[in-house]
Amino acid sequence: MSAAAAVAGSSAPSSMSGGGSGDAEITYVCYGGEHHLPLVMSLVDAELSEPYSIFTYRYFVYLWPQLTFLAFDAKEGKCVGTVVCKMGEHRGAFRGYIAMLVVLKPYRGRGIATELVTRSIRVMMESGCEEVTLEAEVTNKGALALYGRLGFIRAKRLYRYYLNGVDAFRLKLLFPRPDHGLPPIMIGSDGDEQQMDSPYL
Ligand SMILES: CC(C)(COP(=O)(O)OP(=O)(O)OC[C@H]1O[C@@H](n2cnc3c(N)ncnc32)[C@H](O)[C@@H]1OP(=O)(O)O)[C@@H](O)C(=O)NCCC(=O)NCCS
């Protein structure tokens, strides 16, 4: 399912029952203020290889609180996943950017990351974004599979992008254009991007 399809088809429940390991009810909330910041930081610090300073977290959550979501195990009252994003003008396009995405190990494989990302993308679409980008380590099979399933294409390979020396793929999701007669997808102006199996073609 592409992100656009997920966004269009979802009734956006604020709470969902998961399958897989345990049947905990998962509740999704938008970033609600300073009390959420330590929850976001501890999840990301524990699970992502790239170190972020508190200034980086604040940059995202203060400027685009509507694009950060947290998933809670409703019974335990525990934060089990988060997505942190931004949006703005970039080379003449208004685009969204997914900066961080994490789900705690025992809660993986239940669609939590998909729901978090879909919620952010929905807000980006409603805000007029034309595309969404992010970087993922070329070795991160889980993230690449997740984003591929949502319709993201591999636009570029970035050599030794991360501090740990690993290359990144820049992934890109292009929203279908409303204009009739134009191709639904136009690849960026720098001309070095490779279009792969997009669900919109
Ligand atoms: C990547 C991550 C966020 C996925 O979270 P999740 O809640 O398990 O993801 P979902 O359940 O929504 O997965 C949706 C789809 O993604 C793919 N996927 C997710 N994890 C996968 C894995 N480890 N291996 C293969 N495919 C995977 C599958 O296609 C899956 O659909 P399916 O379960 O129907 O097959 C989680 O593994 C994580 O936090 N990893 C560490 C941090 C990280 O790498 N973040 C991404 C940085 S770019």
PDB file of C-alpha atoms and ligand atoms in Angstrom:
ATOM      1  CA  MET A   1       0.000   0.000   0.000  1.00  0.00           C
ATOM      2  CA  SER A   2       1.405   3.411  -0.896  1.00  0.00           C
ATOM      3  CA  ALA A   3       1.476   6.210   1.667  1.00  0.00           C
ATOM      4  CA  ALA A   4      -0.996   8.181  -0.423  1.00  0.00           C
ATOM      5  CA  ALA A   5      -3.339   5.187  -0.467  1.00  0.00           C
ATOM      6  CA  ALA A   6      -2.857   4.709   3.251  1.00  0.00           C
ATOM      7  CA  VAL A   7      -3.532   8.369   3.871  1.00  0.00           C
ATOM      8  CA  ALA A   8      -6.614   8.389   1.675  1.00  0.00           C
ATOM      9  CA  GLY A   9      -7.998   5.124   3.008  1.00  0.00           C
ATOM     10  CA  SER A  10      -7.305   5.539   6.696  1.00  0.00           C
ATOM     11  CA  SER A  11     -10.033   6.626   9.044  1.00  0.00           C
ATOM     12  CA  ALA A  12      -7.245   7.841  11.343  1.00  0.00           C
ATOM     13  CA  PRO A  13      -8.197   6.106  14.568  1.00  0.00           C
ATOM     14  CA  SER A  14      -6.426   7.471  17.614  1.00  0.00           C
ATOM     15  CA  SER A  15      -6.208   4.014  19.042  1.00  0.00           C
ATOM     16  CA  MET A  16      -5.682   0.614  17.468  1.00  0.00           C
ATOM     17  CA  SER A  17      -5.347  -2.935  18.708  1.00  0.00           C
ATOM     18  CA  GLY A  18      -2.237  -4.658  17.457  1.00  0.00           C
ATOM     19  CA  GLY A  19      -1.605  -8.305  16.715  1.00  0.00           C
ATOM     20  CA  GLY A  20       1.776 -10.006  16.945  1.00  0.00           C
ATOM     21  CA  SER A  21       3.559 -10.193  20.286  1.00  0.00           C
ATOM     22  CA  GLY A  22       0.953  -9.165  22.831  1.00  0.00           C
ATOM     23  CA  ASP A  23      -2.340  -7.558  22.059  1.00  0.00           C
ATOM     24  CA  ALA A  24      -1.588  -4.227  23.682  1.00  0.00           C
ATOM     25  CA  GLU A  25      -3.772  -1.381  22.576  1.00  0.00           C
ATOM     26  CA  ILE A  26      -1.670   1.282  20.894  1.00  0.00           C
ATOM     27  CA  THR A  27      -2.686   4.918  21.171  1.00  0.00           C
ATOM     28  CA  TYR A  28      -1.306   7.594  18.853  1.00  0.00           C
ATOM     29  CA  VAL A  29      -0.892  11.221  19.865  1.00  0.00           C
ATOM     30  CA  CYS A  30       0.555  14.293  18.255  1.00  0.00           C
ATOM     31  CA  TYR A  31       3.431  16.030  20.066  1.00  0.00           C
ATOM     32  CA  GLY A  32       1.816  17.778  22.997  1.00  0.00           C
ATOM     33  CA  GLY A  33       4.594  19.794  24.621  1.00  0.00           C
ATOM     34  CA  GLU A  34       7.749  19.629  26.723  1.00  0.00           C
ATOM     35  CA  HIS A  35       6.577  16.528  28.661  1.00  0.00           C
ATOM     36  CA  HIS A  36       6.825  14.514  25.431  1.00  0.00           C
ATOM     37  CA  LEU A  37      10.373  15.599  24.615  1.00  0.00           C
ATOM     38  CA  PRO A  38      12.247  13.180  26.952  1.00  0.00           C
ATOM     39  CA  LEU A  39      10.117  10.311  25.618  1.00  0.00           C
ATOM     40  CA  VAL A  40      11.024  11.112  22.016  1.00  0.00           C
ATOM     41  CA  MET A  41      14.699  11.629  22.886  1.00  0.00           C
ATOM     42  CA  SER A  42      15.147   8.421  24.838  1.00  0.00           C
ATOM     43  CA  LEU A  43      13.568   6.311  22.094  1.00  0.00           C
ATOM     44  CA  VAL A  44      15.646   7.853  19.326  1.00  0.00           C
ATOM     45  CA  ASP A  45      18.871   7.866  21.339  1.00  0.00           C
ATOM     46  CA  ALA A  46      18.422   4.185  22.157  1.00  0.00           C
ATOM     47  CA  GLU A  47      17.643   2.969  18.645  1.00  0.00           C
ATOM     48  CA  LEU A  48      19.251   5.209  16.007  1.00  0.00           C
ATOM     49  CA  SER A  49      22.974   5.173  15.256  1.00  0.00           C
ATOM     50  CA  GLU A  50      23.186   8.917  14.634  1.00  0.00           C
ATOM     51  CA  PRO A  51      23.613  11.045  17.792  1.00  0.00           C
ATOM     52  CA  TYR A  52      21.345  14.106  18.057  1.00  0.00           C
ATOM     53  CA  SER A  53      21.686  17.056  20.422  1.00  0.00           C
ATOM     54  CA  ILE A  54      18.772  18.475  22.373  1.00  0.00           C
ATOM     55  CA  PHE A  55      18.920  21.496  20.060  1.00  0.00           C
ATOM     56  CA  THR A  56      18.161  19.255  17.095  1.00  0.00           C
ATOM     57  CA  TYR A  57      15.149  17.735  18.828  1.00  0.00           C
ATOM     58  CA  ARG A  58      13.900  21.163  19.867  1.00  0.00           C
ATOM     59  CA  TYR A  59      14.349  22.506  16.339  1.00  0.00           C
ATOM     60  CA  PHE A  60      11.939  19.877  15.022  1.00  0.00           C
ATOM     61  CA  VAL A  61       9.341  19.725  17.767  1.00  0.00           C
ATOM     62  CA  TYR A  62       9.098  23.463  18.389  1.00  0.00           C
ATOM     63  CA  LEU A  63       8.786  24.428  14.745  1.00  0.00           C
ATOM     64  CA  TRP A  64       6.663  21.493  13.511  1.00  0.00           C
ATOM     65  CA  PRO A  65       4.911  19.948  16.541  1.00  0.00           C
ATOM     66  CA  GLN A  66       2.097  18.860  14.219  1.00  0.00           C
ATOM     67  CA  LEU A  67       4.524  16.522  12.411  1.00  0.00           C
ATOM     68  CA  THR A  68       5.776  14.609  15.460  1.00  0.00           C
ATOM     69  CA  PHE A  69       3.708  11.670  16.662  1.00  0.00           C
ATOM     70  CA  LEU A  70       4.116   9.286  19.578  1.00  0.00           C
ATOM     71  CA  ALA A  71       2.703   5.774  19.986  1.00  0.00           C
ATOM     72  CA  PHE A  72       1.831   4.579  23.475  1.00  0.00           C
ATOM     73  CA  ASP A  73       1.073   1.181  24.903  1.00  0.00           C
ATOM     74  CA  ALA A  74      -2.187   2.350  26.451  1.00  0.00           C
ATOM     75  CA  LYS A  75      -2.179  -0.248  29.244  1.00  0.00           C
ATOM     76  CA  GLU A  76       1.438   0.286  30.285  1.00  0.00           C
ATOM     77  CA  GLY A  77       1.318   4.032  29.662  1.00  0.00           C
ATOM     78  CA  LYS A  78       4.650   3.607  27.934  1.00  0.00           C
ATOM     79  CA  CYS A  79       5.876   5.387  24.825  1.00  0.00           C
ATOM     80  CA  VAL A  80       6.802   2.682  22.302  1.00  0.00           C
ATOM     81  CA  GLY A  81       7.368   4.590  19.065  1.00  0.00           C
ATOM     82  CA  THR A  82       7.842   8.007  17.572  1.00  0.00           C
ATOM     83  CA  VAL A  83       8.263   9.867  14.293  1.00  0.00           C
ATOM     84  CA  VAL A  84       9.825  13.337  14.004  1.00  0.00           C
ATOM     85  CA  CYS A  85       9.529  15.427  10.819  1.00  0.00           C
ATOM     86  CA  LYS A  86       9.673  18.887   9.304  1.00  0.00           C
ATOM     87  CA  MET A  87       8.502  20.626   6.157  1.00  0.00           C
ATOM     88  CA  GLY A  88       9.436  23.678   4.118  1.00  0.00           C
ATOM     89  CA  GLU A  89      10.639  25.069   0.801  1.00  0.00           C
ATOM     90  CA  HIS A  90      13.495  23.223  -0.866  1.00  0.00           C
ATOM     91  CA  ARG A  91      14.725  24.049  -4.376  1.00  0.00           C
ATOM     92  CA  GLY A  92      11.413  25.542  -5.342  1.00  0.00           C
ATOM     93  CA  ALA A  93       9.304  22.688  -3.969  1.00  0.00           C
ATOM     94  CA  PHE A  94       7.390  22.520  -0.698  1.00  0.00           C
ATOM     95  CA  ARG A  95       8.491  19.281   0.822  1.00  0.00           C
ATOM     96  CA  GLY A  96       8.221  17.189   3.937  1.00  0.00           C
ATOM     97  CA  TYR A  97      11.174  15.493   5.580  1.00  0.00           C
ATOM     98  CA  ILE A  98      11.092  12.509   7.943  1.00  0.00           C
ATOM     99  CA  ALA A  99      14.011  12.966  10.337  1.00  0.00           C
ATOM    100  CA  MET A 100      13.581  10.158  12.875  1.00  0.00           C
ATOM    101  CA  LEU A 101      11.464   7.034  13.150  1.00  0.00           C
ATOM    102  CA  VAL A 102      11.723   4.467  15.929  1.00  0.00           C
ATOM    103  CA  VAL A 103       9.618   1.664  17.360  1.00  0.00           C
ATOM    104  CA  LEU A 104      10.746  -0.320  20.419  1.00  0.00           C
ATOM    105  CA  LYS A 105      11.830  -3.868  19.559  1.00  0.00           C
ATOM    106  CA  PRO A 106       9.048  -5.806  21.343  1.00  0.00           C
ATOM    107  CA  TYR A 107       6.454  -3.720  19.504  1.00  0.00           C
ATOM    108  CA  ARG A 108       7.846  -4.073  15.976  1.00  0.00           C
ATOM    109  CA  GLY A 109       6.103  -5.858  13.132  1.00  0.00           C
ATOM    110  CA  ARG A 110       2.657  -4.664  14.140  1.00  0.00           C
ATOM    111  CA  GLY A 111       2.249  -1.688  11.831  1.00  0.00           C
ATOM    112  CA  ILE A 112       3.129   0.963  14.422  1.00  0.00           C
ATOM    113  CA  ALA A 113       5.816   2.641  12.290  1.00  0.00           C
ATOM    114  CA  THR A 114       3.494   2.570   9.283  1.00  0.00           C
ATOM    115  CA  GLU A 115       0.771   4.299  11.286  1.00  0.00           C
ATOM    116  CA  LEU A 116       3.177   6.927  12.681  1.00  0.00           C
ATOM    117  CA  VAL A 117       4.625   7.744   9.243  1.00  0.00           C
ATOM    118  CA  THR A 118       1.201   7.769   7.614  1.00  0.00           C
ATOM    119  CA  ARG A 119      -0.052  10.294  10.155  1.00  0.00           C
ATOM    120  CA  SER A 120       2.869  12.628   9.471  1.00  0.00           C
ATOM    121  CA  ILE A 121       2.502  12.271   5.714  1.00  0.00           C
ATOM    122  CA  ARG A 122      -1.199  13.037   5.977  1.00  0.00           C
ATOM    123  CA  VAL A 123      -0.430  16.366   7.683  1.00  0.00           C
ATOM    124  CA  MET A 124       2.254  17.100   5.076  1.00  0.00           C
ATOM    125  CA  MET A 125      -0.195  16.448   2.235  1.00  0.00           C
ATOM    126  CA  GLU A 126      -2.859  18.596   3.873  1.00  0.00           C
ATOM    127  CA  SER A 127      -0.258  21.360   4.297  1.00  0.00           C
ATOM    128  CA  GLY A 128       0.517  21.391   0.572  1.00  0.00           C
ATOM    129  CA  CYS A 129       3.716  19.340   0.396  1.00  0.00           C
ATOM    130  CA  GLU A 130       4.538  18.005  -3.056  1.00  0.00           C
ATOM    131  CA  GLU A 131       6.963  15.354  -1.877  1.00  0.00           C
ATOM    132  CA  VAL A 132       8.481  13.721   1.182  1.00  0.00           C
ATOM    133  CA  THR A 133      12.128  12.737   1.621  1.00  0.00           C
ATOM    134  CA  LEU A 134      14.336  11.028   4.160  1.00  0.00           C
ATOM    135  CA  GLU A 135      17.635   9.200   4.422  1.00  0.00           C
ATOM    136  CA  ALA A 136      18.089   5.604   5.537  1.00  0.00           C
ATOM    137  CA  GLU A 137      21.226   3.501   5.951  1.00  0.00           C
ATOM    138  CA  VAL A 138      21.703   1.248   2.912  1.00  0.00           C
ATOM    139  CA  THR A 139      21.994  -1.648   5.364  1.00  0.00           C
ATOM    140  CA  ASN A 140      18.675  -0.909   7.105  1.00  0.00           C
ATOM    141  CA  LYS A 141      16.543  -3.571   5.443  1.00  0.00           C
ATOM    142  CA  GLY A 142      13.572  -3.014   7.741  1.00  0.00           C
ATOM    143  CA  ALA A 143      13.301   0.714   7.096  1.00  0.00           C
ATOM    144  CA  LEU A 144      13.905   0.297   3.349  1.00  0.00           C
ATOM    145  CA  ALA A 145      11.181  -2.356   3.164  1.00  0.00           C
ATOM    146  CA  LEU A 146       8.773  -0.209   5.171  1.00  0.00           C
ATOM    147  CA  TYR A 147       9.272   2.899   3.040  1.00  0.00           C
ATOM    148  CA  GLY A 148       9.308   0.898  -0.199  1.00  0.00           C
ATOM    149  CA  ARG A 149       5.948  -0.539   0.763  1.00  0.00           C
ATOM    150  CA  LEU A 150       4.652   3.007   1.287  1.00  0.00           C
ATOM    151  CA  GLY A 151       5.725   4.000  -2.239  1.00  0.00           C
ATOM    152  CA  PHE A 152       9.054   5.728  -1.580  1.00  0.00           C
ATOM    153  CA  ILE A 153      11.655   5.477  -4.349  1.00  0.00           C
ATOM    154  CA  ARG A 154      15.441   5.380  -3.960  1.00  0.00           C
ATOM    155  CA  ALA A 155      16.444   8.740  -5.407  1.00  0.00           C
ATOM    156  CA  LYS A 156      20.161   8.850  -4.562  1.00  0.00           C
ATOM    157  CA  ARG A 157      22.968   7.020  -2.805  1.00  0.00           C
ATOM    158  CA  LEU A 158      24.941   9.247  -0.422  1.00  0.00           C
ATOM    159  CA  TYR A 159      28.501   8.064   0.184  1.00  0.00           C
ATOM    160  CA  ARG A 160      29.498   7.707   3.889  1.00  0.00           C
ATOM    161  CA  TYR A 161      26.547   9.875   4.852  1.00  0.00           C
ATOM    162  CA  TYR A 162      26.427   8.798   8.491  1.00  0.00           C
ATOM    163  CA  LEU A 163      29.008   9.369  11.234  1.00  0.00           C
ATOM    164  CA  ASN A 164      29.435   5.580  11.440  1.00  0.00           C
ATOM    165  CA  GLY A 165      30.686   5.614   7.822  1.00  0.00           C
ATOM    166  CA  VAL A 166      27.667   3.852   6.331  1.00  0.00           C
ATOM    167  CA  ASP A 167      26.169   5.062   3.015  1.00  0.00           C
ATOM    168  CA  ALA A 168      22.583   6.295   2.878  1.00  0.00           C
ATOM    169  CA  PHE A 169      19.807   6.043   0.347  1.00  0.00           C
ATOM    170  CA  ARG A 170      17.818   9.216  -0.066  1.00  0.00           C
ATOM    171  CA  LEU A 171      14.236   8.052  -0.347  1.00  0.00           C
ATOM    172  CA  LYS A 172      11.531  10.127  -1.921  1.00  0.00           C
ATOM    173  CA  LEU A 173       7.758   9.961  -2.095  1.00  0.00           C
ATOM    174  CA  LEU A 174       6.147  12.125  -4.760  1.00  0.00           C
ATOM    175  CA  PHE A 175       2.474  12.905  -4.410  1.00  0.00           C
ATOM    176  CA  PRO A 176       0.304  12.569  -7.508  1.00  0.00           C
ATOM    177  CA  ARG A 177      -0.270  15.919  -9.148  1.00  0.00           C
ATOM    178  CA  PRO A 178      -3.794  17.191  -9.627  1.00  0.00           C
ATOM    179  CA  ASP A 179      -2.875  18.806 -13.012  1.00  0.00           C
ATOM    180  CA  HIS A 180      -4.248  16.802 -15.917  1.00  0.00           C
ATOM    181  CA  GLY A 181      -1.952  16.238 -18.849  1.00  0.00           C
ATOM    182  CA  LEU A 182       1.213  16.324 -16.788  1.00  0.00           C
ATOM    183  CA  PRO A 183       3.129  13.230 -15.777  1.00  0.00           C
ATOM    184  CA  PRO A 184       2.169  12.240 -12.221  1.00  0.00           C
ATOM    185  CA  ILE A 185       5.791  12.207 -11.146  1.00  0.00           C
ATOM    186  CA  MET A 186       8.589  14.571 -12.029  1.00  0.00           C
ATOM    187  CA  ILE A 187      12.008  13.712 -10.739  1.00  0.00           C
ATOM    188  CA  GLY A 188      14.015  16.514  -9.079  1.00  0.00           C
ATOM    189  CA  SER A 189      15.852  19.115 -11.057  1.00  0.00           C
ATOM    190  CA  ASP A 190      19.377  17.898 -10.280  1.00  0.00           C
ATOM    191  CA  GLY A 191      18.986  15.182 -12.880  1.00  0.00           C
ATOM    192  CA  ASP A 192      20.913  12.468 -11.040  1.00  0.00           C
ATOM    193  CA  GLU A 193      17.974  10.714  -9.517  1.00  0.00           C
ATOM    194  CA  GLN A 194      16.859   7.288 -10.472  1.00  0.00           C
ATOM    195  CA  GLN A 195      13.191   6.474 -10.646  1.00  0.00           C
ATOM    196  CA  MET A 196      12.245   3.041  -9.419  1.00  0.00           C
ATOM    197  CA  ASP A 197       8.999   1.157  -9.049  1.00  0.00           C
ATOM    198  CA  SER A 198       6.610   3.908  -8.039  1.00  0.00           C
ATOM    199  CA  PRO A 199       2.988   2.900  -7.453  1.00  0.00           C
ATOM    200  CA  TYR A 200       1.852   6.054  -9.263  1.00  0.00           C
ATOM    201  CA  LEU A 201       3.195   5.083 -12.697  1.00  0.00           C
TER     202      LEU A 201
HETATM  203  C1  LIG B   1      12.202   0.384  11.001  1.00  0.00           C
HETATM  204  C2  LIG B   1      11.185   0.334  12.142  1.00  0.00           C
HETATM  205  C3  LIG B   1      10.794   1.747  12.522  1.00  0.00           C
HETATM  206  C4  LIG B   1       9.940  -0.453  11.681  1.00  0.00           C
HETATM  207  O1  LIG B   1       8.959  -0.398  12.709  1.00  0.00           O
HETATM  208  P1  LIG B   1       7.704  -1.409  12.723  1.00  0.00           P
HETATM  209  O2  LIG B   1       6.664  -0.837  13.619  1.00  0.00           O
HETATM  210  O3  LIG B   1       8.183  -2.769  13.028  1.00  0.00           O
HETATM  211  O4  LIG B   1       7.236  -1.344  11.204  1.00  0.00           O
HETATM  212  P2  LIG B   1       5.825  -1.859  10.632  1.00  0.00           P
HETATM  213  O5  LIG B   1       5.277  -2.927  11.509  1.00  0.00           O
HETATM  214  O6  LIG B   1       4.958  -0.684  10.370  1.00  0.00           O
HETATM  215  O7  LIG B   1       6.318  -2.501   9.261  1.00  0.00           O
HETATM  216  C5  LIG B   1       5.677  -2.258   8.050  1.00  0.00           C
HETATM  217  C6  LIG B   1       6.381  -3.016   6.948  1.00  0.00           C
HETATM  218  O8  LIG B   1       7.751  -2.657   6.873  1.00  0.00           O
HETATM  219  C7  LIG B   1       8.537  -3.799   6.517  1.00  0.00           C
HETATM  220  N1  LIG B   1       9.444  -4.104   7.628  1.00  0.00           N
HETATM  221  C8  LIG B   1       9.491  -3.503   8.844  1.00  0.00           C
HETATM  222  N2  LIG B   1      10.507  -4.008   9.577  1.00  0.00           N
HETATM  223  C9  LIG B   1      11.109  -4.945   8.799  1.00  0.00           C
HETATM  224  C10 LIG B   1      12.229  -5.816   8.977  1.00  0.00           C
HETATM  225  N3  LIG B   1      12.943  -5.816  10.109  1.00  0.00           N
HETATM  226  N4  LIG B   1      12.579  -6.635   7.951  1.00  0.00           N
HETATM  227  C11 LIG B   1      11.885  -6.636   6.802  1.00  0.00           C
HETATM  228  N5  LIG B   1      10.803  -5.837   6.573  1.00  0.00           N
HETATM  229  C12 LIG B   1      10.428  -5.013   7.556  1.00  0.00           C
HETATM  230  C13 LIG B   1       7.576  -4.905   6.264  1.00  0.00           C
HETATM  231  O9  LIG B   1       7.224  -4.881   4.904  1.00  0.00           O
HETATM  232  C14 LIG B   1       6.396  -4.501   7.127  1.00  0.00           C
HETATM  233  O10 LIG B   1       5.191  -4.986   6.672  1.00  0.00           O
HETATM  234  P3  LIG B   1       4.723  -6.495   7.064  1.00  0.00           P
HETATM  235  O11 LIG B   1       4.918  -6.603   8.549  1.00  0.00           O
HETATM  236  O12 LIG B   1       3.284  -6.518   6.639  1.00  0.00           O
HETATM  237  O13 LIG B   1       5.626  -7.385   6.285  1.00  0.00           O
HETATM  238  C15 LIG B   1      11.773  -0.393  13.400  1.00  0.00           C
HETATM  239  O14 LIG B   1      12.317  -1.629  12.987  1.00  0.00           O
HETATM  240  C16 LIG B   1      12.862   0.400  14.122  1.00  0.00           C
HETATM  241  O15 LIG B   1      12.564   1.196  15.012  1.00  0.00           O
HETATM  242  N6  LIG B   1      14.130   0.175  13.761  1.00  0.00           N
HETATM  243  C17 LIG B   1      15.250   0.897  14.386  1.00  0.00           C
HETATM  244  C18 LIG B   1      15.276   2.364  14.030  1.00  0.00           C
HETATM  245  C19 LIG B   1      15.286   2.575  12.524  1.00  0.00           C
HETATM  246  O16 LIG B   1      15.966   1.877  11.795  1.00  0.00           O
HETATM  247  N7  LIG B   1      14.526   3.592  12.066  1.00  0.00           N
HETATM  248  C20 LIG B   1      14.434   3.962  10.663  1.00  0.00           C
HETATM  249  C21 LIG B   1      15.482   4.931  10.310  1.00  0.00           C
HETATM  250  S1  LIG B   1      15.393   5.398   8.593  1.00  0.00           S
END
